[in-house]
Amino acid sequence: ALLCSLCWNGLIIIGGYIKNGVGMYSYSIIYAILPPLFTVNKHKPWIEASYHGVITENMDTVLLDPPLVALDKDAPVPYAGEICAFKINGDDAPFEAVVLNRTSGEGVLRASSPVDCESQKEYTFIIQAYDCGAGPSGANWKKSHKAVVHIQVDDVNEFSPIFRESLYKASITEGKIYDSILQVEAWDQDCSPQYSQICNYEIVTAGTPFAIDRNGNIRNTERLSYDKQQSYKIMVTAFDCGQKRAKEDVVVHIEVKPVCKPGWQGWNKRVDYEPGTGSKQLFPKMHLETCGGPLSGVKAMVELQTNHIGKGCDRETYSEKSLQKLCGAASGSTDLLPAPSPSTNWTAALLMDSGRDSDLIYRFDGRQAANVPDHVVPQNLTDQFTIATWMKHGPSPGLRAEKETLLCSSDKTEMNRHHYSLYVHNCRLVFLLRRDFTQLDTFRPAEFHWKLEQICDKEWHYYVINVEFPAVTLFVDGVTYEPYLVTDDWPIHASKIDTQLTVGACWQGGEVATPRFTQYFRGSLSGLTIRPGRIETQKVISCLQACKEGLDINSLESLAKDIKFHFNPAQSVLVVEGEDVDSINTAMTKVSYINSRQFPTPGLRRLHITTTVQCFGEDTCLSIPDIKAVVMVLPPSEPRITIAGSNRLVRPASDLRGPLGVAPFKELHITSTVMKGDGFARRPGVMEVMHNLDYCDVLVIGEELNPDRESLEIQHSALLGKHLDATNSTSGISIYGVDSMAHYEQALRQVRYRNWRPANLSERRFRLTCSELNGRYTSNEFNLEVSVLHHSAPVEHANHMAVQPQYMRPVHHPLMISFIKRSAPPAATVVIVVCIAALVVIVVIGVYRIHATHQEGSREDEDEVKDAEEEWDNSALTITVNPMEALGDEVRQEEHEEEEEEEEEELVGGVTSVESENSDEEEDDDEGREAAKERKQKGKLGWDSSSITY
């Protein structure tokens, strides 16, 4: 029997028992290879459990480790032992596996599409091997187990480094070495560390004091100076680890800052001040730099230094008398250091400091002094009096300083007694007052000593000594000081020795061989006055020494609540305190300069700011440098004061003889103009301004006034309600006081010139000048001529009715006066006119004779009023009995009517003498009535025409 024990892939093995010839059975195996009618796929392929591969981006071949090979135990059976495919599980894997040899099972893995490392660096997927199955149809194929494939994409250096910023900026402080000023950073789009990392940076710009490390940190290689160079510009590039350079270099700006020094910043060294602009901010953008330190308090002191301006600051430079009048001081003071003039010549030999903007300052160098004339010195000071002066004084030379006398009243001859004096000794101010012995012979306060820093600080100060004996009070710049030492002495016994008042030294007229000055003063004085009988008030003292410029704060309401500030009395020092720096900064921007003068003194004013900073738990922690700046006060537009009016005045002699004379400046006008320019848009032009005047002088040109026959004066009533006063002399009249131009006009129009003996006077000339600020600005010289009109002597005749009675005012026809102004008529015309006037008088007398009796009372009253205006000189008259005595009343009535007609004609003719006389008549009405009554009692007199000169 045949038994197929094994059939495998066409191999048939048959085994069985065969009976041989002897009848024995034996087992035999027959092997036969038959054609493969069919195969059996018993085994599945086998591959490695995992694969690792590498692919270079932009390439398609993958290098696997281990290689891709599949085995099948069915080999070498066809189909079942062969590998037909490799399949990848995962649709997103851009790879494919290809069988290279089916029998050996070799395959290859490659990219099915371009692989970009920048998109994906690694891939992981599953791969399986498939055999060919049981036959050509591939049926009954088997697949291997799943193997993991990990693919890494190798990078290619295809990108250049790029900087993250297009521009880098940094700032450093001068004088320091920095480890790193700033760091630049570049990056690379490549995916691999080799090509994506920046391995080096480099500074391209040559010759710069900077270096850069591989991490991009820039440092300085030397100490930089702000003064040498304030900024640097450098170019930097980068390299990746593949040594590929950046496509574009980057710019780096490095600014060098000065060393942070605590202090004020944002202020200008010079501030210009335009006169008349009010208050101006000094530091509108200033702030305090503290370099970041925490502070607990700031204190700033702003000082305006004006010691070189005038007498310590910009004050009004009017004369001492004008200032006293302006400040409301009592009258009666005596100026002991006036400006030199013919009437005040005792100061002519003293040294004057003329560079002080019209300030009258006398400088004493230890060799000059002046004796005040006796008629100027107040004879009785009483128990109350005031001595005031401006003084600038420094330390006395030598170890043992001598007395330096400002003012001294001593014996003129025989003895050497000091009655009162004011002197400086060892920087102490001493006032000596030794009263005359009047009651008891006892000790009395005699010397009063003050020790003050102001006495020797070489600065201007205003000293006022108020004496209310036995008390003496000193005011320095308006502040009261009591004497620290008072010594007593015996009173001076009365004597008949005259005293001598001296300024700048003390007169020693006795007990020496030759009278001389002693105890000379060294320093400067101004405005030395003495006022007997009264003491000065605190208000007036403050006004007299007040500064017109100073510091100010704008918008007080905008300051923080923690800000504290205070001024000194002169407003030259301002102290600002606060806890917060921002509050202090705001307060300091409000600090301003103000000058209230209309015409301030131009020039520099120095500013000095000192600052103290406090930190928590410390007294001082920062040192703030002082600030020194200047305020430049620009020159003001200088006014041009113009006096205008009629330059010639023609008046009859009778007007000059009137009770009030004539008003020469009746038509006067005072104006002032300045040149103003409004920048480039408009051309400079003239603009009228209003300001004050401080004096106007009317001087007589030619011979001085003769007090026996003429006067130039002003009524006191004309000065009422004004800050004006007046003095007159034979040289003219001076009106002084700080007041408006309008008030000066009104006062000058009331100036009257009288001449009660004008027979030989043909004309009088006057010159008028006005001043502002004590001569700093003066007007033009206005010259005026007053011409006197005289009538020709009338023809002598026996009829005394043709002669004007003494109680009738001479008739001056305005028509004639007006005509004379135009052209001088011949003498015959004047005679004819006078004769016609006399004839008219005679005719009218006859007509009114009938009514004389019952109208006599009323006419006498009118006569009294009119006679008040008469002013005549009887020294040359011949008094005779009037034959027309009975007709006196009628004559007066006629004359009264003629005068009324005359006044109307004068108004038409434009002559103003009658207008001025009418106003004057009302003022002196009472005086005129008394004179009229007296003449009536003496009888009615007649004129002797032979003795009258017209």
PDB file of C-alpha atoms in Angstrom, residues 243-356:
ATOM      1  CA  GLN A 243      29.397  80.492   9.435  1.00  0.00           C
ATOM      2  CA  LYS A 244      26.718  81.994   7.290  1.00  0.00           C
ATOM      3  CA  ARG A 245      26.611  85.780   7.770  1.00  0.00           C
ATOM      4  CA  ALA A 246      23.535  87.854   8.382  1.00  0.00           C
ATOM      5  CA  LYS A 247      21.994  89.181   5.250  1.00  0.00           C
ATOM      6  CA  GLU A 248      21.662  92.718   6.718  1.00  0.00           C
ATOM      7  CA  ASP A 249      23.704  94.357   9.456  1.00  0.00           C
ATOM      8  CA  VAL A 250      21.946  96.156  12.301  1.00  0.00           C
ATOM      9  CA  VAL A 251      22.461  99.752  13.555  1.00  0.00           C
ATOM     10  CA  VAL A 252      23.200 100.366  17.235  1.00  0.00           C
ATOM     11  CA  HIS A 253      22.903 103.909  18.714  1.00  0.00           C
ATOM     12  CA  ILE A 254      24.660 104.494  22.011  1.00  0.00           C
ATOM     13  CA  GLU A 255      24.104 107.845  23.745  1.00  0.00           C
ATOM     14  CA  VAL A 256      26.588 109.135  26.270  1.00  0.00           C
ATOM     15  CA  LYS A 257      25.009 110.984  29.155  1.00  0.00           C
ATOM     16  CA  PRO A 258      26.837 113.192  31.589  1.00  0.00           C
ATOM     17  CA  VAL A 259      27.343 111.865  35.039  1.00  0.00           C
ATOM     18  CA  CYS A 260      24.124 112.197  37.005  1.00  0.00           C
ATOM     19  CA  LYS A 261      24.808 115.163  39.202  1.00  0.00           C
ATOM     20  CA  PRO A 262      22.074 116.182  41.592  1.00  0.00           C
ATOM     21  CA  GLY A 263      21.008 119.740  40.859  1.00  0.00           C
ATOM     22  CA  TRP A 264      18.600 122.093  39.133  1.00  0.00           C
ATOM     23  CA  GLN A 265      18.084 121.583  35.425  1.00  0.00           C
ATOM     24  CA  GLY A 266      16.144 123.386  32.718  1.00  0.00           C
ATOM     25  CA  TRP A 267      16.959 126.976  33.737  1.00  0.00           C
ATOM     26  CA  ASN A 268      18.420 129.850  31.764  1.00  0.00           C
ATOM     27  CA  LYS A 269      21.413 131.827  32.914  1.00  0.00           C
ATOM     28  CA  ARG A 270      19.868 135.086  31.689  1.00  0.00           C
ATOM     29  CA  VAL A 271      16.302 136.370  31.864  1.00  0.00           C
ATOM     30  CA  ASP A 272      15.395 139.579  30.022  1.00  0.00           C
ATOM     31  CA  TYR A 273      12.863 141.870  31.684  1.00  0.00           C
ATOM     32  CA  GLU A 274      10.931 144.435  29.643  1.00  0.00           C
ATOM     33  CA  PRO A 275       9.953 147.508  31.707  1.00  0.00           C
ATOM     34  CA  GLY A 276       6.260 147.813  32.322  1.00  0.00           C
ATOM     35  CA  THR A 277       5.472 144.105  31.828  1.00  0.00           C
ATOM     36  CA  GLY A 278       4.667 143.406  35.462  1.00  0.00           C
ATOM     37  CA  SER A 279       5.669 140.068  36.942  1.00  0.00           C
ATOM     38  CA  LYS A 280       7.795 137.692  34.859  1.00  0.00           C
ATOM     39  CA  GLN A 281       8.574 134.043  35.623  1.00  0.00           C
ATOM     40  CA  LEU A 282      12.269 133.363  36.133  1.00  0.00           C
ATOM     41  CA  PHE A 283      12.398 129.548  35.853  1.00  0.00           C
ATOM     42  CA  PRO A 284       9.343 128.294  33.911  1.00  0.00           C
ATOM     43  CA  LYS A 285      10.944 124.919  33.030  1.00  0.00           C
ATOM     44  CA  MET A 286      13.258 124.318  35.947  1.00  0.00           C
ATOM     45  CA  HIS A 287      13.237 121.013  37.869  1.00  0.00           C
ATOM     46  CA  LEU A 288      15.407 119.361  40.498  1.00  0.00           C
ATOM     47  CA  GLU A 289      17.374 116.238  39.514  1.00  0.00           C
ATOM     48  CA  THR A 290      17.931 113.970  42.536  1.00  0.00           C
ATOM     49  CA  CYS A 291      19.331 110.928  40.646  1.00  0.00           C
ATOM     50  CA  GLY A 292      16.601 108.693  41.997  1.00  0.00           C
ATOM     51  CA  GLY A 293      17.399 109.076  45.674  1.00  0.00           C
ATOM     52  CA  PRO A 294      14.452 109.069  48.111  1.00  0.00           C
ATOM     53  CA  LEU A 295      14.038 112.442  49.788  1.00  0.00           C
ATOM     54  CA  SER A 296      12.171 113.627  52.850  1.00  0.00           C
ATOM     55  CA  GLY A 297      12.401 117.383  52.299  1.00  0.00           C
ATOM     56  CA  VAL A 298      13.776 120.143  50.068  1.00  0.00           C
ATOM     57  CA  LYS A 299      14.509 123.752  51.014  1.00  0.00           C
ATOM     58  CA  ALA A 300      15.426 126.304  48.341  1.00  0.00           C
ATOM     59  CA  MET A 301      16.401 129.921  48.928  1.00  0.00           C
ATOM     60  CA  VAL A 302      16.245 132.397  46.040  1.00  0.00           C
ATOM     61  CA  GLU A 303      18.159 135.637  46.558  1.00  0.00           C
ATOM     62  CA  LEU A 304      17.899 138.688  44.321  1.00  0.00           C
ATOM     63  CA  GLN A 305      21.166 140.624  44.584  1.00  0.00           C
ATOM     64  CA  THR A 306      20.672 144.299  43.781  1.00  0.00           C
ATOM     65  CA  ASN A 307      23.360 145.895  45.932  1.00  0.00           C
ATOM     66  CA  HIS A 308      24.968 147.517  42.908  1.00  0.00           C
ATOM     67  CA  ILE A 309      21.697 149.199  41.852  1.00  0.00           C
ATOM     68  CA  GLY A 310      21.141 152.627  43.363  1.00  0.00           C
ATOM     69  CA  LYS A 311      21.100 152.491  47.154  1.00  0.00           C
ATOM     70  CA  GLY A 312      20.761 148.731  47.453  1.00  0.00           C
ATOM     71  CA  CYS A 313      17.913 148.159  44.984  1.00  0.00           C
ATOM     72  CA  ASP A 314      15.809 149.950  42.404  1.00  0.00           C
ATOM     73  CA  ARG A 315      14.070 152.694  44.366  1.00  0.00           C
ATOM     74  CA  GLU A 316      12.494 155.922  43.265  1.00  0.00           C
ATOM     75  CA  THR A 317      15.276 158.410  42.586  1.00  0.00           C
ATOM     76  CA  TYR A 318      13.306 161.520  43.390  1.00  0.00           C
ATOM     77  CA  SER A 319      14.805 164.163  45.622  1.00  0.00           C
ATOM     78  CA  GLU A 320      14.552 163.684  49.366  1.00  0.00           C
ATOM     79  CA  LYS A 321      11.936 166.407  49.693  1.00  0.00           C
ATOM     80  CA  SER A 322       9.830 164.940  46.906  1.00  0.00           C
ATOM     81  CA  LEU A 323       9.999 161.470  48.411  1.00  0.00           C
ATOM     82  CA  GLN A 324       8.975 162.750  51.816  1.00  0.00           C
ATOM     83  CA  LYS A 325       6.051 164.561  50.269  1.00  0.00           C
ATOM     84  CA  LEU A 326       5.109 161.435  48.330  1.00  0.00           C
ATOM     85  CA  CYS A 327       5.250 159.215  51.423  1.00  0.00           C
ATOM     86  CA  GLY A 328       3.197 161.610  53.512  1.00  0.00           C
ATOM     87  CA  ALA A 329       6.000 162.723  55.812  1.00  0.00           C
ATOM     88  CA  ALA A 330       5.478 165.787  57.941  1.00  0.00           C
ATOM     89  CA  SER A 331       6.841 169.010  56.533  1.00  0.00           C
ATOM     90  CA  GLY A 332       9.625 170.972  58.136  1.00  0.00           C
ATOM     91  CA  SER A 333      12.601 168.695  57.458  1.00  0.00           C
ATOM     92  CA  THR A 334      15.957 170.188  56.559  1.00  0.00           C
ATOM     93  CA  ASP A 335      18.073 168.574  53.862  1.00  0.00           C
ATOM     94  CA  LEU A 336      21.660 168.706  55.073  1.00  0.00           C
ATOM     95  CA  LEU A 337      23.129 167.205  51.868  1.00  0.00           C
ATOM     96  CA  PRO A 338      21.240 168.902  49.031  1.00  0.00           C
ATOM     97  CA  ALA A 339      22.427 169.190  45.467  1.00  0.00           C
ATOM     98  CA  PRO A 340      24.963 172.018  45.031  1.00  0.00           C
ATOM     99  CA  SER A 341      23.387 175.275  43.896  1.00  0.00           C
ATOM    100  CA  PRO A 342      23.915 179.002  44.503  1.00  0.00           C
ATOM    101  CA  SER A 343      21.675 178.800  47.546  1.00  0.00           C
ATOM    102  CA  THR A 344      23.023 175.429  48.775  1.00  0.00           C
ATOM    103  CA  ASN A 345      26.709 175.802  48.054  1.00  0.00           C
ATOM    104  CA  TRP A 346      28.100 174.119  51.174  1.00  0.00           C
ATOM    105  CA  THR A 347      28.027 170.707  49.411  1.00  0.00           C
ATOM    106  CA  ALA A 348      29.901 171.917  46.337  1.00  0.00           C
ATOM    107  CA  ALA A 349      33.296 170.765  47.624  1.00  0.00           C
ATOM    108  CA  LEU A 350      32.145 167.258  48.536  1.00  0.00           C
ATOM    109  CA  LEU A 351      32.798 164.238  46.340  1.00  0.00           C
ATOM    110  CA  MET A 352      29.720 163.041  44.489  1.00  0.00           C
ATOM    111  CA  ASP A 353      29.054 159.584  43.131  1.00  0.00           C
ATOM    112  CA  SER A 354      27.502 160.408  39.775  1.00  0.00           C
ATOM    113  CA  GLY A 355      27.015 156.870  38.442  1.00  0.00           C
ATOM    114  CA  ARG A 356      23.835 156.089  40.334  1.00  0.00           C
TER     115      ARG A 356
END
